[in-house]
Short mmCIF file of C-alpha atoms in Angstrom, two decimals:
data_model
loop_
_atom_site.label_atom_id
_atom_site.label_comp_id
_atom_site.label_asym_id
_atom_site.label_seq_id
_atom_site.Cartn_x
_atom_site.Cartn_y
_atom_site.Cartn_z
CA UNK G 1 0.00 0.00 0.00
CA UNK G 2 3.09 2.34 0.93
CA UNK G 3 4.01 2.08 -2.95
CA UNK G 4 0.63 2.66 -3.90
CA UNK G 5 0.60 5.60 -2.30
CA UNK G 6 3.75 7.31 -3.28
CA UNK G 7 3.03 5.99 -7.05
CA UNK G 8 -0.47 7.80 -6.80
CA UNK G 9 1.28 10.84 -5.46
CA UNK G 10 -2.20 12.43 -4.64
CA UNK G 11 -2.31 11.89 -1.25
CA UNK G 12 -0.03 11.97 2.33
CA UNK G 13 -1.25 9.90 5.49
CA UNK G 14 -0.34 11.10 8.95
CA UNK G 15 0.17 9.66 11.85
CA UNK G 16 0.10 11.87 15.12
CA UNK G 17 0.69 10.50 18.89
CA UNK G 18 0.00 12.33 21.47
CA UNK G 19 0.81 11.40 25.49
CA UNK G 20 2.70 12.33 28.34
CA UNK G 21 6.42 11.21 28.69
CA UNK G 22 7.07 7.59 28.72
CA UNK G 23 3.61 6.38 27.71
CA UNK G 24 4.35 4.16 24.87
CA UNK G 25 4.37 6.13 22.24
CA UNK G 26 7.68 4.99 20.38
CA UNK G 27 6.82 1.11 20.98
CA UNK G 28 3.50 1.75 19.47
CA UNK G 29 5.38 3.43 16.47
CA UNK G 30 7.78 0.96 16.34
CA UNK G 31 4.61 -1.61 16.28
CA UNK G 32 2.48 0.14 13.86
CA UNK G 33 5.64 0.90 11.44
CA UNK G 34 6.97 -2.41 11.11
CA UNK G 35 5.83 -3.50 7.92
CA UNK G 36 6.50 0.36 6.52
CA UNK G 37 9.78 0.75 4.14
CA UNK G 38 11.45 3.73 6.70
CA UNK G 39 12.77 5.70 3.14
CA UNK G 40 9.18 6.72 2.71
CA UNK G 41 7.97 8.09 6.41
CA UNK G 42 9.36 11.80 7.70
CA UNK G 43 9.10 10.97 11.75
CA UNK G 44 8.95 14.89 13.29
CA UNK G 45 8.54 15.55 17.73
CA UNK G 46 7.74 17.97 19.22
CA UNK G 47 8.60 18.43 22.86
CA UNK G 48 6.87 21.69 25.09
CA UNK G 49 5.28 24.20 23.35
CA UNK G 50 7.39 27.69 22.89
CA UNK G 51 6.58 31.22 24.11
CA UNK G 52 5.30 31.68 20.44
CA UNK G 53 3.69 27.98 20.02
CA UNK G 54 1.77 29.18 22.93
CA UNK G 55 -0.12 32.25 21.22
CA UNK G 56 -1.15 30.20 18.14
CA UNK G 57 -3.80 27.43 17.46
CA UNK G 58 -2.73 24.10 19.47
CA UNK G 59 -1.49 22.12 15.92
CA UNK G 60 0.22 25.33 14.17
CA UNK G 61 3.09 24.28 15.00
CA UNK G 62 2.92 21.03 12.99
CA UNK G 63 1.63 22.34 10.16
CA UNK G 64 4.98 22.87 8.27
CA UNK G 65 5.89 19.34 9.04
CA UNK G 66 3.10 17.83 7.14
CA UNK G 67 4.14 14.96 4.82
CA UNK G 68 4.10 15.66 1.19
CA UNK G 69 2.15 13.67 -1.37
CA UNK G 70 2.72 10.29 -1.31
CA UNK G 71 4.63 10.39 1.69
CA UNK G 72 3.95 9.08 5.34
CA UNK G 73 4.27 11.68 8.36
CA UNK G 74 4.69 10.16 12.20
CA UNK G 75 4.28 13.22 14.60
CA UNK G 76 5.16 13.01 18.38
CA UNK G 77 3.75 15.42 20.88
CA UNK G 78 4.42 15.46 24.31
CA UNK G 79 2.12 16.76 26.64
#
C-alpha cells in the first residue's frame, strides 16, 4: 500500500501521537511501522510548546511538518 501511495502521489497519510512522557508512544510506532519501508515516512517531535507555540492554534506548530504527497508523516507530541 506504501508504494501505492507514493506511485499515486495524490495523497499523504499522517500519523500523530499524542501522550505524556514515557507512555508508549515509540513502541506503538515501532509496532504500527513495522511493515513500513522507513525511506518513505518523515518521523517529526515535538517536545513543550514555545513562548510563540503558545499564542497560536494548538497544531500550528505542525503544520509545516506535514508529509508531502505520497509520503507518510509520524508526529510526536508530548504533553
Amino acid at each position: 500500500m506504501q508504494d501505492v501511495l507514493a506511485a499515486q502521489n495524490r495523497w499523504g497519510l499522517l500519523l500523530v501521537f499524542q501522550a505524556m512522557d514515557a507512555a508508549g508512544k515509540d513502541g506503538t510506532i515501532k509496532h504500527v511501522m513495522s511493515g513500513v519501508n522507513p525511506q518513505g515516512v518523515q518521523v517529526t517531535s515535538f517536545k513543550a510548546p514555545s513562548t510563540e507555540d503558545r499564542t497560536t492554534d494548538f497544531l500550528w506548530r505542525t503544520m509545516k511538518h506535514f508529509p508531502e504527497r505520497g509520503d507518510i508523516g509520524t508526529m510526536l507530541i508530548l504533553t
